[in-house]
Tab-separated table of C-alpha atoms and ligand atoms in Angstrom:
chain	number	residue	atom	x	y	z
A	26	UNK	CA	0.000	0.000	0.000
A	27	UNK	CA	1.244	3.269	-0.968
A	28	UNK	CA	2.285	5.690	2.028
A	29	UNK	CA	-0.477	8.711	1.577
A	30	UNK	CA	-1.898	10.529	4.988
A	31	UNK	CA	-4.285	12.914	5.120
A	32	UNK	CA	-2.047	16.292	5.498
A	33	UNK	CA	-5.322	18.981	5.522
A	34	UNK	CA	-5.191	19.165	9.632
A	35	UNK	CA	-1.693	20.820	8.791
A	36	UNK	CA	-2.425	24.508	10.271
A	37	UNK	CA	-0.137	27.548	11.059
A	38	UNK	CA	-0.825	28.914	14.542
A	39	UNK	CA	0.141	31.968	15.605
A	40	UNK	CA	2.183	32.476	18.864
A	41	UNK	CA	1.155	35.284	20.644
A	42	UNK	CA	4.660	36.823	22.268
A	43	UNK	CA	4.300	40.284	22.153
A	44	UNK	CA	7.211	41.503	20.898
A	45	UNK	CA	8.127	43.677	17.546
A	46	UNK	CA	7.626	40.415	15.023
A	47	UNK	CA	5.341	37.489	14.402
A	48	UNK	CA	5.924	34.250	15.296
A	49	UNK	CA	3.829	31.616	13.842
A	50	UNK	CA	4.526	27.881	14.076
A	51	UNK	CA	3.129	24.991	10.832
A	52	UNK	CA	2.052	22.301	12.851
A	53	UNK	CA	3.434	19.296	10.653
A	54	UNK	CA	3.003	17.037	14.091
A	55	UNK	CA	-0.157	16.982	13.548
A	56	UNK	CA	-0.284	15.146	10.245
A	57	UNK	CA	0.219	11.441	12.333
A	58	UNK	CA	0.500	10.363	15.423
A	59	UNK	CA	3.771	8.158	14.949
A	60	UNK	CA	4.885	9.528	11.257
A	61	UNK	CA	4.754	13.126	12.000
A	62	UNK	CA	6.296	16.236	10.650
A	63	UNK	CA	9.424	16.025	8.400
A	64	UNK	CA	9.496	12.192	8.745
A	65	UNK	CA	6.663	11.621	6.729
A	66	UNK	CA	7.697	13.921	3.808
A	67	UNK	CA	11.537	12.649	3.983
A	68	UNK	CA	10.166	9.468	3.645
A	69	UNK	CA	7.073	9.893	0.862
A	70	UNK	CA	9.198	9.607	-2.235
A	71	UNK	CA	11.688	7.232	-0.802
A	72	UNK	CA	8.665	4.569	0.058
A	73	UNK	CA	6.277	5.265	-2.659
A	74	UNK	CA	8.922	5.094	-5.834
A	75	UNK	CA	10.196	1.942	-4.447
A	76	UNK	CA	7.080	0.585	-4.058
A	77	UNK	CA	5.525	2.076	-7.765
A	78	UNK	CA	8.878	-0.310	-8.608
A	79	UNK	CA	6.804	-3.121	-7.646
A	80	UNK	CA	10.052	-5.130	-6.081
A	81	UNK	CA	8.992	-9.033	-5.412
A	82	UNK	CA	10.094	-8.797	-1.669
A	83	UNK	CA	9.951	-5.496	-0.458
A	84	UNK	CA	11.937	-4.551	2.350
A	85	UNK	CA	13.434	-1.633	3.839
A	86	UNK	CA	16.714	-1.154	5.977
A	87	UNK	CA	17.250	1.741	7.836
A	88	UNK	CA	19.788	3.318	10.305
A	89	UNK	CA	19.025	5.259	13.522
A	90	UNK	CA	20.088	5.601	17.382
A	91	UNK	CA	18.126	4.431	20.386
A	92	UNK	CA	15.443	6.857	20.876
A	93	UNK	CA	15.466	7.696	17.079
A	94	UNK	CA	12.199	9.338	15.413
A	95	UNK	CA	13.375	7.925	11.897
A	96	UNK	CA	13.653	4.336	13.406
A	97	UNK	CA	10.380	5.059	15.319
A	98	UNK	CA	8.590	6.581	11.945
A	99	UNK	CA	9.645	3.968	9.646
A	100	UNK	CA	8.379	1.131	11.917
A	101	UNK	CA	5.574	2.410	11.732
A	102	UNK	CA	5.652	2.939	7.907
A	103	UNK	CA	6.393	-0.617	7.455
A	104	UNK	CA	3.173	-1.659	9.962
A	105	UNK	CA	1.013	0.887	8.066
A	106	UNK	CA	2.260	-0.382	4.114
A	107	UNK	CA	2.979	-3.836	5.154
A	108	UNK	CA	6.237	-3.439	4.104
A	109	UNK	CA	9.237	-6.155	6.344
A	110	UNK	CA	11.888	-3.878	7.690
A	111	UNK	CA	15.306	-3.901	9.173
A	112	UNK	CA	16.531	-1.057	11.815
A	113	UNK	CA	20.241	-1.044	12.399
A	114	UNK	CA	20.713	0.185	15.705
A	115	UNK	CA	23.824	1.758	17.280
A	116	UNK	CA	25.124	0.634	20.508
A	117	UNK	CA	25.400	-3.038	21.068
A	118	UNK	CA	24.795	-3.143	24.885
A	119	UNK	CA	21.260	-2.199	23.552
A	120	UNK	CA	21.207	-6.030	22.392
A	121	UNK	CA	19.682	-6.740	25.968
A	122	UNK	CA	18.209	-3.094	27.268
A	123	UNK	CA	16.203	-2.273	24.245
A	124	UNK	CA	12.655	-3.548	26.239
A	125	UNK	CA	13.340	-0.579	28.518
A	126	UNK	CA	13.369	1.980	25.560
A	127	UNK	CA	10.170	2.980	24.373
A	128	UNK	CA	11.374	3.803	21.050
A	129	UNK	CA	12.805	0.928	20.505
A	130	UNK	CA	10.060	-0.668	21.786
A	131	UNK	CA	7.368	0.541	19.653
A	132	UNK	CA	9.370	-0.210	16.952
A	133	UNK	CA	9.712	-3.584	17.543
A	134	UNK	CA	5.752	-4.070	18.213
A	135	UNK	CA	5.495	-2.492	14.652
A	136	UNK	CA	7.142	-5.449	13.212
A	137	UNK	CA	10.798	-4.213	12.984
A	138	UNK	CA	13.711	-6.471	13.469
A	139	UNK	CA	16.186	-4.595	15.470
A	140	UNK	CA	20.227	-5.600	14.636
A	141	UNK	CA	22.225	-3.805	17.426
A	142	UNK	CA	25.911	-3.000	15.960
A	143	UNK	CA	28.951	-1.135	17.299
A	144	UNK	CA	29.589	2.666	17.152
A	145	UNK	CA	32.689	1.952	15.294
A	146	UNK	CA	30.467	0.237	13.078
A	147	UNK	CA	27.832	2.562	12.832
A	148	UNK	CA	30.528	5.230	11.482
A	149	UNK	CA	31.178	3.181	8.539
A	150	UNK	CA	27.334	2.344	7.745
A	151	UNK	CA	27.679	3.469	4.365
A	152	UNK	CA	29.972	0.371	3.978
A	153	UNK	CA	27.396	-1.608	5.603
A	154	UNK	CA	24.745	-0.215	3.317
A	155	UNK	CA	26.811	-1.382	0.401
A	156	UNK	CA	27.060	-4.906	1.612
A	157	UNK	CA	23.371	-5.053	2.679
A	158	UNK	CA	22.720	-3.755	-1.242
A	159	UNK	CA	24.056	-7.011	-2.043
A	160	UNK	CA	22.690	-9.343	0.544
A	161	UNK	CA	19.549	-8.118	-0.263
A	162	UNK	CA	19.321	-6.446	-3.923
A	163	UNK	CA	15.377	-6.256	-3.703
A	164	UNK	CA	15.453	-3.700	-0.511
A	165	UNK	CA	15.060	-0.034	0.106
A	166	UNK	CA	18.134	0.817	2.177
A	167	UNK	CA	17.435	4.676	3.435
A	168	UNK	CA	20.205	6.346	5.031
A	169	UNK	CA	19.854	7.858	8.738
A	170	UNK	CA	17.565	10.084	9.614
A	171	UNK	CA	16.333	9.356	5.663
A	172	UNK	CA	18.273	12.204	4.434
A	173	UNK	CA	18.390	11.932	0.762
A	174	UNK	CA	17.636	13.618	-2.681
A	175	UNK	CA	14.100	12.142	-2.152
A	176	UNK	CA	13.921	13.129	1.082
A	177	UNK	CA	14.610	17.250	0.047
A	178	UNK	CA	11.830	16.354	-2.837
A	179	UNK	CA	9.092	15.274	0.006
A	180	UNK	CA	9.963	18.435	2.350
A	181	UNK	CA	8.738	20.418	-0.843
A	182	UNK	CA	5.152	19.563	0.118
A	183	UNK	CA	6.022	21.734	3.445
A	184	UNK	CA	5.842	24.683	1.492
A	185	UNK	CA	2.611	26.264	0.267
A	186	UNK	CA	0.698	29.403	-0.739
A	187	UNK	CA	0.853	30.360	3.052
A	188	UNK	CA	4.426	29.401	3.847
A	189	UNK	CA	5.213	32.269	0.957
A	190	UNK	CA	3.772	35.002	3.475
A	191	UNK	CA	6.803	35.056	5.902
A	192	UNK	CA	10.262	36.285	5.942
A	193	UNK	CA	11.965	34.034	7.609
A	194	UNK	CA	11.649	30.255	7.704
A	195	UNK	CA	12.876	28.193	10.702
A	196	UNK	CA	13.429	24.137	11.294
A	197	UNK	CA	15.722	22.493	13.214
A	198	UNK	CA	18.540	20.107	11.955
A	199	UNK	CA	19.868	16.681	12.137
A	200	UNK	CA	21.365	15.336	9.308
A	201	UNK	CA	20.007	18.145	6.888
A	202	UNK	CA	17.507	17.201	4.893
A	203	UNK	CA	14.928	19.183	5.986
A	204	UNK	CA	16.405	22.542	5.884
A	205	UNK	CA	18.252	21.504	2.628
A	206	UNK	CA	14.244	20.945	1.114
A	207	UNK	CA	12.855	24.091	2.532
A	208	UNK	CA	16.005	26.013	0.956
A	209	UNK	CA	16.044	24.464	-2.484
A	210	UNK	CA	12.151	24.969	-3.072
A	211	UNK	CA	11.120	28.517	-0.639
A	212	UNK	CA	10.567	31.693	-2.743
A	213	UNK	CA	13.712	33.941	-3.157
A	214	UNK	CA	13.024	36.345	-0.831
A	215	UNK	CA	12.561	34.238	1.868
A	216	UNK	CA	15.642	33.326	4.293
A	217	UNK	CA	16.226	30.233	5.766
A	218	UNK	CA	17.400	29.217	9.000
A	219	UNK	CA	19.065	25.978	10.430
A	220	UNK	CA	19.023	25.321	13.959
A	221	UNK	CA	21.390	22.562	14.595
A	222	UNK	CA	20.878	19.903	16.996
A	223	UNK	CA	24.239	18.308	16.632
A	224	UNK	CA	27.397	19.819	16.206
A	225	UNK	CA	28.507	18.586	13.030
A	226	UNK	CA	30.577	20.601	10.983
A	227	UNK	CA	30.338	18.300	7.455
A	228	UNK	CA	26.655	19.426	7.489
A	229	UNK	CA	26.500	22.892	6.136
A	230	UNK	CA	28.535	21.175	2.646
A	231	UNK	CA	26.090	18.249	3.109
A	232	UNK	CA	22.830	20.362	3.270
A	233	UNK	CA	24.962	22.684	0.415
A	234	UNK	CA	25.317	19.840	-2.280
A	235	UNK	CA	21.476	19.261	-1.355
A	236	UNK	CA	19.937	22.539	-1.876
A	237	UNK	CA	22.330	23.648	-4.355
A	238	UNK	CA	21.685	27.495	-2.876
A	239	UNK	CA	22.891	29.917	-0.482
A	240	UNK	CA	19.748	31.171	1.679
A	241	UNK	CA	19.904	29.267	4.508
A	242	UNK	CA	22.343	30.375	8.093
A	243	UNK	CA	22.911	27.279	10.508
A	244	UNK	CA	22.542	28.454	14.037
A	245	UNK	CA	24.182	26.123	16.716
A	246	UNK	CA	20.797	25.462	19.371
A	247	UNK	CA	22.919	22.557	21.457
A	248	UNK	CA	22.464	24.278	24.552
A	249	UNK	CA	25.366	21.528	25.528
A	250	UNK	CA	25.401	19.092	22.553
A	251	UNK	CA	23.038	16.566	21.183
A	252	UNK	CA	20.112	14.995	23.004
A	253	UNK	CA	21.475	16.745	26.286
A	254	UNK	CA	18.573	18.002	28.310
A	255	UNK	CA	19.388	21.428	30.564
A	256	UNK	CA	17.002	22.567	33.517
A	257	UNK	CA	16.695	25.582	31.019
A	258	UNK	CA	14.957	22.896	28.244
A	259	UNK	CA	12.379	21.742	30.486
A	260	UNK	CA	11.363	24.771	32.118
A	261	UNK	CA	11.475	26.391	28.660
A	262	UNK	CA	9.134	23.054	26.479
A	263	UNK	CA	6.470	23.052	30.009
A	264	UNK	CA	5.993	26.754	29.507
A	265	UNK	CA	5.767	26.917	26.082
A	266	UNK	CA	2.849	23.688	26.188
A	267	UNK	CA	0.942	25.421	29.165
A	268	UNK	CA	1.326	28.941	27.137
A	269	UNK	CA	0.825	28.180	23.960
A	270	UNK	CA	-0.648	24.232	24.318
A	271	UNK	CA	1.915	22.791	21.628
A	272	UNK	CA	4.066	20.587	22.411
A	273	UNK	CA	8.051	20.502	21.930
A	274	UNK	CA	10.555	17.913	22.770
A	275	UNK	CA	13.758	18.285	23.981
A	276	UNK	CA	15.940	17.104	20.832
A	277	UNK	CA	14.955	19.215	18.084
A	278	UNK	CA	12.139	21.427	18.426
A	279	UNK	CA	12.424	22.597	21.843
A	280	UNK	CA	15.958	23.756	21.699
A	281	UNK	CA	14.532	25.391	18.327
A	282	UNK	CA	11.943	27.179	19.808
A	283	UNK	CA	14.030	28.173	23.123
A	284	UNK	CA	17.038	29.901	20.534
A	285	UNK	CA	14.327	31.457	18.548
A	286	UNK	CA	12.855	33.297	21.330
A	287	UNK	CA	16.301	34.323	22.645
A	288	UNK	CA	17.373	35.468	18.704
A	289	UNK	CA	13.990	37.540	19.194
A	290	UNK	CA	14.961	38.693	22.671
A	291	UNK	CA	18.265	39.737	21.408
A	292	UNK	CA	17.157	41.990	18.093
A	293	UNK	CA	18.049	39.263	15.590
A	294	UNK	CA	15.145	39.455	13.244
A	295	UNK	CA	14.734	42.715	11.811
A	296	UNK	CA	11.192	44.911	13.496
A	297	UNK	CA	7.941	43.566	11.988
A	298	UNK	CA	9.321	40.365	10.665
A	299	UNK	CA	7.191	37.178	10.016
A	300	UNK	CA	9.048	34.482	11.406
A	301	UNK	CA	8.062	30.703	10.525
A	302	UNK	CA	9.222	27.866	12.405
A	303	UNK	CA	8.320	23.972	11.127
A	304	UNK	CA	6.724	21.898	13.930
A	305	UNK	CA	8.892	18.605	12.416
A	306	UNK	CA	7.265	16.226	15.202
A	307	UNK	CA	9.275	13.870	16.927
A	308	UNK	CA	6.658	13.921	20.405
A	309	UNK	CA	7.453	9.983	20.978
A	310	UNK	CA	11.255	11.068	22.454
A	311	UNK	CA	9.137	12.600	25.139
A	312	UNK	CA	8.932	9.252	27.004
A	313	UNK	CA	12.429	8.080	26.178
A	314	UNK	CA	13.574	11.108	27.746
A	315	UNK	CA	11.310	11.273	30.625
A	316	UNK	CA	12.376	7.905	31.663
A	317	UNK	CA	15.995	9.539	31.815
A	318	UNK	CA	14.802	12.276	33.240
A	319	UNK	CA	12.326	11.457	36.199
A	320	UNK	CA	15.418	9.279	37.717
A	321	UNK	CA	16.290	13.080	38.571
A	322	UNK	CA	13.127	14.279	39.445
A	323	UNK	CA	12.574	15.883	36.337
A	324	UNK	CA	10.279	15.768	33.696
A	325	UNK	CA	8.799	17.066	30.395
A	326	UNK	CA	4.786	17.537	29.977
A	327	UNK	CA	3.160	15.882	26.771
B	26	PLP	C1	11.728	16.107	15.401
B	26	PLP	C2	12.825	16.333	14.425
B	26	PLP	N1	13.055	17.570	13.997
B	26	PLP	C3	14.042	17.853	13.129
B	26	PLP	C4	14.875	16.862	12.664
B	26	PLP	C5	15.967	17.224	11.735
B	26	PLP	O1	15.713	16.820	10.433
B	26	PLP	P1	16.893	16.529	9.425
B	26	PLP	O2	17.504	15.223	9.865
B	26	PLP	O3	16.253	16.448	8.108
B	26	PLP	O4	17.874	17.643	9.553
B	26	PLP	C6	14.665	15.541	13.065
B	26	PLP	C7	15.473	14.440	12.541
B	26	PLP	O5	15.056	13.838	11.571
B	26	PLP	C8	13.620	15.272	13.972
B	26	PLP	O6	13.378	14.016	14.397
C-alpha cells in the first residue's frame, strides 16, 4: 500500500509573544501520530517510488540511534504499508536493554527487526549499506535520519501558498535534509534558517550539495550538545505547552523554539518580521527522555 496521509489538519498557529515580530509555528506534528512532521515527507518519495517499482520482496533497511524518530517513523511505515523492515541500531549493549526503551520498543511491536551494531560500526554504515545492497538487492536501504535527494523532494510539500507570506523560515537540523528541502524549493526572498541539533561541521557542505543554494544560516541550538537536556529545556518546552498548548521535545524542536525566542529577545530578526518555524514532530522522544529524566526528578509535559 502506498504511504499517503491525510495532510489537511496541517495549520499555522500563531504564537502570541508580544514583541516587535510574528511568530507563527506549521504544525506538521499533527499530520500522524507516529509519522509526524518532516518524517513523513523525507520518507514519501523514498517509500512510494520503491514501491511504484513493484520489487517481489519489499523490504526496507534503515539506520538510527536508540530513541530515534526515523527508526520510530519507519516502523511504523512498514506496519502501516505492510512493508518487512530492518533497523540497524547503534550501541550493542542495547542487544539486551532495548525492552526498557520505548522507542525501541514501539518499533519492535510495529514489526521491525532490530540488529544492534557497534559505534565503530555505525561510522562506517555506508559500507554496511553497500554490503546489505548485495545481501539483499530487492530492498530499500534509506540512510539515517532518511536524508536523501528524495527526502529534500518530500519536504517540498512543506511549502505552500501560506508558507510564501513570511520572511523568515525556521526548522531544526539533524542530518540536513529538511532545511536543505525548505532552501532548495522557498521563494527567493525568503531566508532560511538551520538550527542545529548536533554539532557537526560536514553538514553545512552536506545540506549545500542538497539545496544547491545559499539562503539558509545554521545556528548552533545545542544548549550543551546533542540529546542533552538542561534545567533551562524543560522549564522552557512546560511553559511553552501550558502557554501556547503545543508541544516541543527536547531534541529538536524545543531547543529550536528556546534559541528562537532568545534570537527575538536579542534583536536578531529585523522589526515587523514574520518568522516561521516547522513543527517537524518527533513527540514519541518525550517518554524516552522522561524515563531519563524522572530518575532526577525531572520531567517534560506531553
Ligand atoms: C523532530 C525532528 N526535527 C528535526 C529533525 C531534523 O531533520 P533533518 O535530519 O532532516 O535535519 C529531526 C530528525 O530527523 C527530527 O526528528
Amino acid at each position: 500500500m502506498l504511504l499517503k496521509l491525510p495532510t489537511e489538519t496541517i495549520s499555522i498557529q500563531e504564537i502570541p509573544i508580544h514583541k516587535n515580530v510574528k511568530l507563527f509555528m506549521k504544525r506538521e506534528d499533527l499530520i500522524h501520530p507516529q509519522i509526524s512532521g518532516n518524517k513523513y515527507w523525507k520518507l514519501f518519495y523514498n517509500i512510494n517510488h520503491y514501491l511504484e517499482r513493484n520489487p517481489e520482496n519489499p523490504f526496507v533497511i534503515t539506520f538510527g540511534g536508540a530513541f530515534s524518530n526515523h527508526i520510530s517513523a519507519v516502523s511504523a511505515v512498514g506496519k502501516l504499508s505492510g512493508i518487512p523492515t530492518l533497523g540497524l541500531i547503534r550501541g550493542e549493549e542495547l542487544q539486551d536493554k532495548w525492552r526498557d526503551n520505548p522507542t525501541l520498543l514501539f518499533a519492535k511491536r510495529n514489526g521491525m527487526n532490530l540488529k544492534f551494531i557497534t559505534r565503530e560500526e555505525y561510522r562506517n554504515k555506508e559500507k554496511l549499506a553497500e554490503f546489505l545492497t548485495h545481501e539483499f538487492p530487492d530492498a530499500l536501504i534509506i540512510p539515517e535520519g532518511g536524508t536523501n535527494q528524495e527526502a529534500v523532494e518530500g519536504v517540498k510539500m512543506m511549502l505552500n501558498n501560506k508558507t510564501k507570506d513570511f520572511d523568515y523560515l525556521c526548522t531544526a537540523v539533524g542530518t540536513g535534509g529538511t532545511v536543505a528541502g525548505i532552501s532548495r524549493f522557498c521563494e527567493d526572498n525568503q531566508k532560511v534558517i538551520g538550527f542545529k541539533a548536533v554539532d557537526d561541521s560536514s553538514l553545512e557542505n552536506k545540506i549545500r550539495e542538497l539545496t544547491l543554494k545559499k539562503n539558509f544560516d545554521l545556528i548552533d541550538s545545542g544548549f550543551g550538545g546533542y540529546g542533552k537536556i538542561k534545567d533551562e529545556n524543560i522549564r522552557f518546552i512546560n511553559d511553552f505547552k501550558e502557554s501556547y498548548g503545543i508541544p516541543l521535545e527536547p531534541v529538536y524542536t524545543g531547543k529550536m523554539m528556546q534559541k528562537v525566542t532568545e534570537l527575538i529577545d536579542e534583536g536578531y530578526f529585523p522589526e515587523n518580521s514574520r518568522i516561521l518555524c516547522f513543527h517537524t514532530g518527533g513527540l514519541q522522544g518525550i517518554e524516552g527522555a522522561n524515563l531519563l529524566l524522572e530518575k532526577q526528578n525531572r520531567k517534560l509535559i506531553i
